[in-house]
CSV table of C-alpha atoms and ligand atoms in Angstrom, one decimal:
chain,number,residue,atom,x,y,z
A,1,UNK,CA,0.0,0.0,0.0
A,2,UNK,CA,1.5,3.5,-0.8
A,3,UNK,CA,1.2,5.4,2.7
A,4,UNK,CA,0.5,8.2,0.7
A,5,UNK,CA,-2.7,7.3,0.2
A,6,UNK,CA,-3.3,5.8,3.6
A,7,UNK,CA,-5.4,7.4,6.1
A,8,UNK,CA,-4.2,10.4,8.5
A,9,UNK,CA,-2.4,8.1,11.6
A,10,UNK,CA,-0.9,6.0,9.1
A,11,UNK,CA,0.2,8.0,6.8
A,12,UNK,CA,1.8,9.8,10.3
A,13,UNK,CA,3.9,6.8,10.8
A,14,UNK,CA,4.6,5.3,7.2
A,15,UNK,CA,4.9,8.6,5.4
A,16,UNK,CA,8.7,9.2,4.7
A,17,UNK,CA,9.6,6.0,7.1
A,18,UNK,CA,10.0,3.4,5.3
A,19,UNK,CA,13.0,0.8,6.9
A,20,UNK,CA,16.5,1.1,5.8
A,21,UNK,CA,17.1,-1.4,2.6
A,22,UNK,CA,20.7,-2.3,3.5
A,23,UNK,CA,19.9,-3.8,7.4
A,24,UNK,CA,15.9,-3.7,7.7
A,25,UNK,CA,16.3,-1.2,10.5
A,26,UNK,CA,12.8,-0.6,11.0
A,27,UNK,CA,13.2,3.1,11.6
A,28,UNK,CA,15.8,4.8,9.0
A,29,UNK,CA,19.0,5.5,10.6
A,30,UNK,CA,19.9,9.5,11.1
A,31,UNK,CA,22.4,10.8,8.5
A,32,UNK,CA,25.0,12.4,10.9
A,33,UNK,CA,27.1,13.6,8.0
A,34,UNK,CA,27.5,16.8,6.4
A,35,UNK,CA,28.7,15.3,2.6
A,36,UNK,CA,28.5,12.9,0.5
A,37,UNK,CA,30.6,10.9,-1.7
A,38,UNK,CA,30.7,11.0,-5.7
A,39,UNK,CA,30.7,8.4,-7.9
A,40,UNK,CA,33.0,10.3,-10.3
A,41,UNK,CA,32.9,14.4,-10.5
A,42,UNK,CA,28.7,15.0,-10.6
A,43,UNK,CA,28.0,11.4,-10.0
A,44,UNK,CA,25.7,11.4,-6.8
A,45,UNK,CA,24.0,8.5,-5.2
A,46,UNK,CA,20.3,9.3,-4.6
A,47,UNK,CA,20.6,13.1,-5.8
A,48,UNK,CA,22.8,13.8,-2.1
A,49,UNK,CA,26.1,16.2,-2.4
A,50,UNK,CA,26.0,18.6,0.9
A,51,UNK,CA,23.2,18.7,4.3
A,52,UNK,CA,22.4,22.3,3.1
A,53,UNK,CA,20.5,21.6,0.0
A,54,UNK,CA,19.4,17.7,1.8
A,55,UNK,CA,19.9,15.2,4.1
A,56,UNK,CA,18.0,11.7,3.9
A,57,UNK,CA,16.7,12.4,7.3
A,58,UNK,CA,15.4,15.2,7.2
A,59,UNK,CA,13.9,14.5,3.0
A,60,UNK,CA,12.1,11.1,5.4
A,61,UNK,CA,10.5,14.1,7.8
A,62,UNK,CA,9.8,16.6,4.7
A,63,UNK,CA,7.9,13.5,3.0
A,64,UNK,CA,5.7,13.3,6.5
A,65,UNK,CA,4.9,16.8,6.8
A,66,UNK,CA,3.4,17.2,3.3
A,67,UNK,CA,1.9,14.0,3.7
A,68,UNK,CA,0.4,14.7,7.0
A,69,UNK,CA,-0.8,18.4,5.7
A,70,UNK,CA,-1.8,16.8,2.0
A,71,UNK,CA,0.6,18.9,0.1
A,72,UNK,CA,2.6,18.3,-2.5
A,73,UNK,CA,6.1,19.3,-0.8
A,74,UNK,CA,7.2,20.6,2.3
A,75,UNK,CA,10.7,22.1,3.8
A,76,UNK,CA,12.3,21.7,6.9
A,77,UNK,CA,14.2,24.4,9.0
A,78,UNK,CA,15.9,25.0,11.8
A,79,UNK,CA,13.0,26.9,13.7
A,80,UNK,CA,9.3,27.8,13.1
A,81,UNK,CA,10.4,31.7,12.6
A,82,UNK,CA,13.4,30.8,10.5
A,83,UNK,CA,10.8,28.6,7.9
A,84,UNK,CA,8.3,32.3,8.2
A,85,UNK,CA,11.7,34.3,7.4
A,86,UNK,CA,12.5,32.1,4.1
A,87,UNK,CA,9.4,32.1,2.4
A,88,UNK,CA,8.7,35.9,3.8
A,89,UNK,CA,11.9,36.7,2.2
A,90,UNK,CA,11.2,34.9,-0.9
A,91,UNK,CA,7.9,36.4,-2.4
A,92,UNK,CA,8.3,39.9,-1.1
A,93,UNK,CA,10.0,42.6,-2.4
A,94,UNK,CA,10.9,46.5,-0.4
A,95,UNK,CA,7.8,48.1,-0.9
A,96,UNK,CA,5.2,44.7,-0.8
A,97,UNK,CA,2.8,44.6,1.9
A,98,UNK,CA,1.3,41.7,4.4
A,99,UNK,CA,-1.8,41.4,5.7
A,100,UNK,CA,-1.7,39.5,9.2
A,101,UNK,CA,-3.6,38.4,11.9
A,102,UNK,CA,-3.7,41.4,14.9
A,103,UNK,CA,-3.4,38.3,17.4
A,104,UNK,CA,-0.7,35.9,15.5
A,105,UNK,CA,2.4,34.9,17.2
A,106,UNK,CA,4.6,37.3,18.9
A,107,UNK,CA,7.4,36.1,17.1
A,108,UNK,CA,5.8,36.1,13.7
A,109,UNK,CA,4.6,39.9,14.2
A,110,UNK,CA,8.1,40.9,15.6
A,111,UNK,CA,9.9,39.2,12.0
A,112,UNK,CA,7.9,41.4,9.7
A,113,UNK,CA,7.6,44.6,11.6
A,114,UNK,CA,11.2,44.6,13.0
A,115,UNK,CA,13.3,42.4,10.5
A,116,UNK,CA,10.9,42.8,7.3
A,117,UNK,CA,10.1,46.4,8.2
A,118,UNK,CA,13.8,47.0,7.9
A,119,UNK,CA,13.9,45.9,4.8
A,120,UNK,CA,10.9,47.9,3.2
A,121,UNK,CA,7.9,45.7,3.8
A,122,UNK,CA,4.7,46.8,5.4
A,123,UNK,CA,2.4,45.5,7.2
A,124,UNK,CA,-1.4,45.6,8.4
A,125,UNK,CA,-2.8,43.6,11.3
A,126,UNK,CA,-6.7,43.2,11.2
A,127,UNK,CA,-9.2,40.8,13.0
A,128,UNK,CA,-8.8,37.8,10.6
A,129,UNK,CA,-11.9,36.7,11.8
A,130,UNK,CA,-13.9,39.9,10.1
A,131,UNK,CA,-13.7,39.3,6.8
A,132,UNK,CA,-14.6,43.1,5.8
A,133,UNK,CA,-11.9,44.2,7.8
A,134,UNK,CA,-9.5,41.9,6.0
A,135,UNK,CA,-11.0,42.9,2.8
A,136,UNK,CA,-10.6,47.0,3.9
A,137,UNK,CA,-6.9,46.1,4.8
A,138,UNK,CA,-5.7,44.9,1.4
A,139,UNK,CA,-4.3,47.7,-0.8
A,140,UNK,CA,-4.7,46.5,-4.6
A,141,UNK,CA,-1.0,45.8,-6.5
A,142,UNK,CA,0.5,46.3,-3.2
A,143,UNK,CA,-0.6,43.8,-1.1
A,144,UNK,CA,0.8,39.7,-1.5
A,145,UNK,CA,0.8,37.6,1.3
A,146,UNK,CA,-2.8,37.3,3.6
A,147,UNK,CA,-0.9,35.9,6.5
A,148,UNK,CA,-4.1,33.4,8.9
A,149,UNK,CA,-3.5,32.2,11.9
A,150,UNK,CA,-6.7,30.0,13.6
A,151,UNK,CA,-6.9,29.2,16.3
A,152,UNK,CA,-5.2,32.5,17.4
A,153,UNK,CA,-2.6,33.2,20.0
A,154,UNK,CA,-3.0,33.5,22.5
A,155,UNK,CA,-7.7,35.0,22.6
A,156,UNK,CA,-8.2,31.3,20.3
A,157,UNK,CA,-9.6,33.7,17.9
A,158,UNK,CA,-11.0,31.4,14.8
A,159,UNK,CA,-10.6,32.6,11.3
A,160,UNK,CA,-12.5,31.1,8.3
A,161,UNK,CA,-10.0,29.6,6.0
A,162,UNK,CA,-12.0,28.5,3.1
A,163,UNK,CA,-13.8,32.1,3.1
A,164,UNK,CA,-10.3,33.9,3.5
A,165,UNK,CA,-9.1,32.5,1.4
A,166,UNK,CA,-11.5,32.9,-1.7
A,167,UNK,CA,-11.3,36.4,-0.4
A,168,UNK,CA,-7.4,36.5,-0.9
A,169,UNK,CA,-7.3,34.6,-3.9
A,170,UNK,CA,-9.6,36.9,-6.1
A,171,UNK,CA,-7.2,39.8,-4.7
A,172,UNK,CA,-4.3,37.8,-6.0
A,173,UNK,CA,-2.3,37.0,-3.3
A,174,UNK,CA,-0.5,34.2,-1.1
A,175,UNK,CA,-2.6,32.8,1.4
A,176,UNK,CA,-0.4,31.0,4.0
A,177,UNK,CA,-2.0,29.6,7.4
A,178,UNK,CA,0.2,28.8,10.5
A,179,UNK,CA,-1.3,25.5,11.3
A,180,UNK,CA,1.0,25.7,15.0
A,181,UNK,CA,-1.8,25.8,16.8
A,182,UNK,CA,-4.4,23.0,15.6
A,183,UNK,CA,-1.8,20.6,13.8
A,184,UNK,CA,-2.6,18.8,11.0
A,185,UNK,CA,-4.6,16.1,12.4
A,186,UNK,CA,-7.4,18.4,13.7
A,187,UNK,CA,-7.0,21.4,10.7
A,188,UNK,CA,-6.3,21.1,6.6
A,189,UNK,CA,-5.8,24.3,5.5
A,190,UNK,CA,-4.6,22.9,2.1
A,191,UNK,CA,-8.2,20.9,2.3
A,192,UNK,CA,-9.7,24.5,3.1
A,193,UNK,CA,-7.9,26.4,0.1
A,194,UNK,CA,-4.4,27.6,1.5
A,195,UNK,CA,-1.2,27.9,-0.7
A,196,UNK,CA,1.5,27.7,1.9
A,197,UNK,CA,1.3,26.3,5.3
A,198,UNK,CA,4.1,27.0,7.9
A,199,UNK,CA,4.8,25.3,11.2
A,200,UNK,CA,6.4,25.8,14.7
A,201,UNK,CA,7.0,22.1,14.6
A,202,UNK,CA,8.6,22.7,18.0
A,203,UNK,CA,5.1,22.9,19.5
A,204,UNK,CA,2.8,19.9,18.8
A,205,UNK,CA,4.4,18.1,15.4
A,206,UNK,CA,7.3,17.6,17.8
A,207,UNK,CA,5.3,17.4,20.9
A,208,UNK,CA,7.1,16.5,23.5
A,209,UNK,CA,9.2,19.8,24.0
A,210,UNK,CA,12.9,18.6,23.5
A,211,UNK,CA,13.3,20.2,19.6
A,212,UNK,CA,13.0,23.4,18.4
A,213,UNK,CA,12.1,23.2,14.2
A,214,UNK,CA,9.6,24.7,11.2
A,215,UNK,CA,8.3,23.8,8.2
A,216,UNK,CA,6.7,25.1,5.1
A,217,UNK,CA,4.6,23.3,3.4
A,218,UNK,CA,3.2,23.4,-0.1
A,219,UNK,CA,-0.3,23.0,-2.1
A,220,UNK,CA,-0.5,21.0,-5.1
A,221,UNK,CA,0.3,23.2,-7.6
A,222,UNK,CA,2.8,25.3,-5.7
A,223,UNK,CA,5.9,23.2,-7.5
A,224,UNK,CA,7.4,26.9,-8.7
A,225,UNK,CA,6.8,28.1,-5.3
A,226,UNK,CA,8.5,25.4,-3.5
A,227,UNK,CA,11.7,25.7,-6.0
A,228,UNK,CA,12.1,29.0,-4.8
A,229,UNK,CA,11.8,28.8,-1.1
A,230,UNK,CA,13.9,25.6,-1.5
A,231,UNK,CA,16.7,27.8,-3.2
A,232,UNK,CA,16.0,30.2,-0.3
A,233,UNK,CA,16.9,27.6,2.6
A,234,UNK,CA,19.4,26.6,0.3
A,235,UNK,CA,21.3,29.6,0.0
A,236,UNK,CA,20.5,31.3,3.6
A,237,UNK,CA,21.1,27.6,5.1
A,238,UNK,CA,18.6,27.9,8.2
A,239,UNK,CA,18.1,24.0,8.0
A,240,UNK,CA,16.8,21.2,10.5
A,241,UNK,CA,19.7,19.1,11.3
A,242,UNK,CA,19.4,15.2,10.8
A,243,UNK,CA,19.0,15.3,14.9
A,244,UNK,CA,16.4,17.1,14.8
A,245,UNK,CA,14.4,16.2,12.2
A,246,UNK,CA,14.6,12.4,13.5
A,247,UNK,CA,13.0,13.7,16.8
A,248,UNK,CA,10.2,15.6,14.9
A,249,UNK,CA,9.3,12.3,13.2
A,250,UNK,CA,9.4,10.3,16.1
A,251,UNK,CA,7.1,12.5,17.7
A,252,UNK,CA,5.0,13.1,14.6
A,253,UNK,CA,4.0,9.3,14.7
A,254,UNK,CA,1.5,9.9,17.5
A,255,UNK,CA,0.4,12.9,17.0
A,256,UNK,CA,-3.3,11.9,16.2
A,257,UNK,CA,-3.7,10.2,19.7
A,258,UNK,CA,-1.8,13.0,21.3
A,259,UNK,CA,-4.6,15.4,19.4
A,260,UNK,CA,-7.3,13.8,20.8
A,261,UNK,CA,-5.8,13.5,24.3
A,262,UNK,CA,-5.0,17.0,24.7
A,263,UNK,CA,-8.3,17.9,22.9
A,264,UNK,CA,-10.4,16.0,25.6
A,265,UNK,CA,-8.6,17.4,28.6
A,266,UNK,CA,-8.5,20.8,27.6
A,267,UNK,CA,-12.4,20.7,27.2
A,268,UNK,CA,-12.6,19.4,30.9
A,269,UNK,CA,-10.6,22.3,31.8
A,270,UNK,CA,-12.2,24.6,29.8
A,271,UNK,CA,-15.3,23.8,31.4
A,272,UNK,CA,-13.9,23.5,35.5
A,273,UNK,CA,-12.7,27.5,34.7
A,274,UNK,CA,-15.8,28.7,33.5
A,275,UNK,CA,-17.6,28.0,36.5
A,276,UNK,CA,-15.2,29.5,38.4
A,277,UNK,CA,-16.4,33.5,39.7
A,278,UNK,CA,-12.5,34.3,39.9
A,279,UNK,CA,-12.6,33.5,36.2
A,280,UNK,CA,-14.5,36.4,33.7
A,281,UNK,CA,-13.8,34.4,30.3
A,282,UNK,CA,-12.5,31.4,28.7
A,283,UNK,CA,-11.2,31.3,25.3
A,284,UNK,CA,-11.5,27.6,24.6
A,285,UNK,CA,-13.3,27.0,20.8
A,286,UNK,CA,-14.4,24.1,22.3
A,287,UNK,CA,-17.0,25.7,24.5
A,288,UNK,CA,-20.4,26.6,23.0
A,289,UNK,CA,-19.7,30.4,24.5
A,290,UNK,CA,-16.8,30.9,22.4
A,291,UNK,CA,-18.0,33.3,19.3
A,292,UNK,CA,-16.5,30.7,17.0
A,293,UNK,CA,-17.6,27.5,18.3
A,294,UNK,CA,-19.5,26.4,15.3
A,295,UNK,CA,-16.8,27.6,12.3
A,296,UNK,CA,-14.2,25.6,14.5
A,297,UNK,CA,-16.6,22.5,14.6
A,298,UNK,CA,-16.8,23.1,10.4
A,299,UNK,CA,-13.3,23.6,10.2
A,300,UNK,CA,-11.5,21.5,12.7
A,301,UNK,CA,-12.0,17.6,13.5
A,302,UNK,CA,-11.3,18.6,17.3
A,303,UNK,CA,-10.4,21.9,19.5
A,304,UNK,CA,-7.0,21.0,20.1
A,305,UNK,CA,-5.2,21.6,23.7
A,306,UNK,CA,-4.7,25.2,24.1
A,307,UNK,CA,-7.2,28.0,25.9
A,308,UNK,CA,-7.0,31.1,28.0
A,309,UNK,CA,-8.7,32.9,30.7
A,310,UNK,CA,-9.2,36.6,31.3
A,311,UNK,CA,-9.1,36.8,35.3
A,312,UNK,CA,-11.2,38.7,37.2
A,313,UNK,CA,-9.0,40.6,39.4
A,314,UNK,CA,-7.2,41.4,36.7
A,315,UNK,CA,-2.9,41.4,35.7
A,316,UNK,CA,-2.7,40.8,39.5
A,317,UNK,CA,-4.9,38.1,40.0
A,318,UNK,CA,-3.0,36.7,36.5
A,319,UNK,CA,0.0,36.7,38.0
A,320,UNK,CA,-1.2,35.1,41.1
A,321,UNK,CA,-2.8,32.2,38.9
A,322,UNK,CA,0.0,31.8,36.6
A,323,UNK,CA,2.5,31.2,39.7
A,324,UNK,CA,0.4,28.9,41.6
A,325,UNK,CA,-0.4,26.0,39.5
A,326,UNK,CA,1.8,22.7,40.7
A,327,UNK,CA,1.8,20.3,37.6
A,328,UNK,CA,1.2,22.9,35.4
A,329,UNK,CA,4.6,24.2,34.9
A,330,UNK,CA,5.9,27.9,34.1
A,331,UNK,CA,7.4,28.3,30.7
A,332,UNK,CA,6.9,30.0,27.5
A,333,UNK,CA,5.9,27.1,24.5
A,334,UNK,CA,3.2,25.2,24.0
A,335,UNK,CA,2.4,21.5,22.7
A,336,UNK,CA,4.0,19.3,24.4
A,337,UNK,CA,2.9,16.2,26.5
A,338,UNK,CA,3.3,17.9,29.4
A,339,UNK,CA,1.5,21.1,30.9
A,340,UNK,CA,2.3,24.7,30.8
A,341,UNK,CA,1.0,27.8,32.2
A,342,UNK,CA,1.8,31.5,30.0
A,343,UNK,CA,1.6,34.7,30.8
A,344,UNK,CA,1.5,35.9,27.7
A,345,UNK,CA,1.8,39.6,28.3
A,346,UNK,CA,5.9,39.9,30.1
A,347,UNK,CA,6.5,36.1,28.5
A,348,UNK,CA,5.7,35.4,24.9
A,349,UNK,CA,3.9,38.3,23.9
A,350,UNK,CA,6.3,40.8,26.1
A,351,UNK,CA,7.9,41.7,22.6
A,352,UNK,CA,4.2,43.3,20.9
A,353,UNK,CA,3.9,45.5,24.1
A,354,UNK,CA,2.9,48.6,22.9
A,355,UNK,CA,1.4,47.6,19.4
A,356,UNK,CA,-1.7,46.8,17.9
A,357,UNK,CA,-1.0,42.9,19.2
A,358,UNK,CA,-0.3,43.3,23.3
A,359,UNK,CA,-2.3,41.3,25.1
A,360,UNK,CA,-4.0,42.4,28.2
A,361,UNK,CA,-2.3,42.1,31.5
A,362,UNK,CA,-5.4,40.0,32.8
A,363,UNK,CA,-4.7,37.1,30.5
A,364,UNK,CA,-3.2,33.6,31.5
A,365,UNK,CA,-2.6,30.3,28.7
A,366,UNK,CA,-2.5,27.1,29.7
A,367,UNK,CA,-1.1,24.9,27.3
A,368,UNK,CA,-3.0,21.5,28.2
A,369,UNK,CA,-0.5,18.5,27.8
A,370,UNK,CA,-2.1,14.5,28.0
A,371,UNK,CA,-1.4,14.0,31.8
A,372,UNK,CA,-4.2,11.8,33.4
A,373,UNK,CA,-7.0,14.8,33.9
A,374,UNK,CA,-8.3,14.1,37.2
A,375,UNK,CA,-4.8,15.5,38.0
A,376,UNK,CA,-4.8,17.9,35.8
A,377,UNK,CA,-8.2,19.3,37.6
A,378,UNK,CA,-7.1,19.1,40.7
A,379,UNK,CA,-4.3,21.6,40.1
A,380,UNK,CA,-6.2,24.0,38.7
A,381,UNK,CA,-8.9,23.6,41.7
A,382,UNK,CA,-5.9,24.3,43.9
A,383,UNK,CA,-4.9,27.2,41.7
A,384,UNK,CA,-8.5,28.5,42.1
A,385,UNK,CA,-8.9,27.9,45.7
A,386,UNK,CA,-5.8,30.8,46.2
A,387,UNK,CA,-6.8,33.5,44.0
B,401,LIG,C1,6.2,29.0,18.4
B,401,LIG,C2,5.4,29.5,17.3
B,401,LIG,C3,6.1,30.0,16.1
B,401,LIG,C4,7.6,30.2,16.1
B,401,LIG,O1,8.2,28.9,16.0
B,401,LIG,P1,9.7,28.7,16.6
B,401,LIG,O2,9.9,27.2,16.4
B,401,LIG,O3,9.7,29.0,18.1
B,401,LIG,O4,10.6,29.5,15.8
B,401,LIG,C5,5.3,30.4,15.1
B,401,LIG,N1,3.9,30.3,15.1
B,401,LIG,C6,3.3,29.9,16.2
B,401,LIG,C7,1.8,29.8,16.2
B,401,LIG,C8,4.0,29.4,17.3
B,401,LIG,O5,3.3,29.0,18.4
């Protein structure tokens, strides 16, 4: 059977994987080695000369992702921002402008207002989840890249893909989703329409929080596309190394049971906060309050393991919560099997103080790992109990 065509959790483990011909190694070996030897001036053995332009492990996790996202290529890089940087820096020019999400990544609004910006290219952050203000952002000829990311980060925000981009597409430009946040087993945003995908694979492709790595990832019919961004990571050189990419498709293998897993107890959390007086809101798509409960249950096969709460007493009482919790542990990331609190305003958001992206002082994440969940509860009812 060619995985390819196989269905999402076996595709996740076959895609890319198959054993090593020479030994029957189940799992192919990791290609510590920076060249390769030539049969004769030009004469390379399976297209291999130097790890920048490829390495056999990390072509085996390049072959997952775009099997995984159902695209027809996919590049793998040394971080999720470095992947945004090369294909940023590959379809715009000084002058172009982006259209992005006002609640995307930290990160990914500090590259193109501080590093891009530098360079010439402007931006616009709207509410990707009001299409009229999306539309009012773009400026014809200028605009080229509708930047979507759904579930936001860190209000959950949820942004209609397939409407966006129809929307972007009669404008003419790029529509690339950052799929961090759902993964590809509860989102398709090549399914839904997208051109480009990107990835923090560091988060739940990875999943288990000991590899930092990105991707971009391409739609059938994006070969052109995927030539250039390839020369890009060729010629910058921000690339996984065969380490790392082995440890991204290790974890990749169980990522549909970790979906599920995380999904499930984030819902049970979701729900435990919202009674809670000491708790004014829950951003959880998976709650029928949440504004975009039904688009999520269209677009998504599940409501993945991240949420966050407004507190009622406000940046103090968000403080108080974020450095109570026991099992949930204090650190900046998300997506990994274990649990995290945020506080998103002085840790991962500290760098959009100030702009149209900060995020309120009130506002704690948790990042819900697959611990058993009567635990999981029981640190948040102690967390409760002393705000
Ligand atoms: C973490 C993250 C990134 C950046 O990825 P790195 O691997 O940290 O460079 C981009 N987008 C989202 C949604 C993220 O969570």
């Amino acid at each position: 059977m060619n995985s390819d065509d196989a269905r999402f959790d076996t595709r996740a483990i076959h895609a890319g994987q198959a054993f090593d011909p020479s030994t029957g190694a189940v799992i192919p070996p990791i290609y510590a080695t920076s060249t390769y030897v030539q049969d004769g001036i030009g004469g390379l053995r399976g297209g291999y000369e130097y790890s920048r332009g490829g390495n056999p492990t990390r072509t085996a996790l390049e072959t997952q992702l775009a099997a995984l996202e159902g695209g027809a290529h996919a590049l793998s890089f040394a971080s999720g921002l470095a992947a945004e940087d090369a294909l940023l820096r590959t379809v715009l020019a000084p002058g172009d402008h982006v259209v992005i999400g006002n609640d995307v990544y930290g990160g990914t609004h500090r590259l193109i207002r501080r590093v891009h910006g530098a360079w010439g290219v402007r931006h616009s952050t709207v509410d990707t989840s009001d299409l009229d203000l999306v539309r009012a952002a773009i400026e014809p000829g200028a605009t080229k890249v509708l930047w979507i990311e759904t579930p936001s980060n860190p209000l959950m925000k949820i942004s209609d893909v397939a409407a966006l981009a129809q929307l972007g597409h009669e404008a003419g430009l790029l529509v690339v989703v950052d799929n961090t946040f759902a993964s590809p087993a509860l989102q398709q945003p090549v399914a839904l329409g997208a051109d480009v995908v990107v990835h923090s694979t560091t988060k739940y492709l990875g999943g288990h929080s000991d590899v930092i790595g990105g991707a971009v990832v391409f739609a059938p019919g994006r070969d052109e596309l995927h030539e250039r961004v390839q020369f890009t990571q060729f010629a910058a050189g921000a690339v996984s190394g065969p380490f790392d990419a082995f440890l991204t498709s290790r974890g990749i293998k169980t990522l549909g049971i970790r979906m599920q897993r995380h999904s499930q107890n984030a819902l049970a959390i979701a729900r435990r906060l919202e009674e809670h007086s000491g708790i004014a809101r829950v951003y959880y798509p998976g709650l029928e309050s949440h504004p975009g409960h039904e688009l999520a249950g269209r677009q998504m096969s599940g409501f993945g393991g991240m949420l966050s709460i407004e507190l009622a007493g406000g940046g103090e009482a968000a403080r108080r919560f974020a450095e109570s919790t026991e099992l949930f542990q204090l650190a900046e990331s998300l997506g990994g099997v274990e649990s995290l609190v945020n506080y998103p305003s002085e840790m991962t958001h500290a760098s959009v103080r100030g702009t149209e992206a900060e995020v309120p002082a009130s506002i704690v994440r948790l990042s819900v790992g697959i611990e058993d969940v009567d635990d999981l509860l029981a640190d948040i009812d102690q967390t409760l109990a002393r705000l």
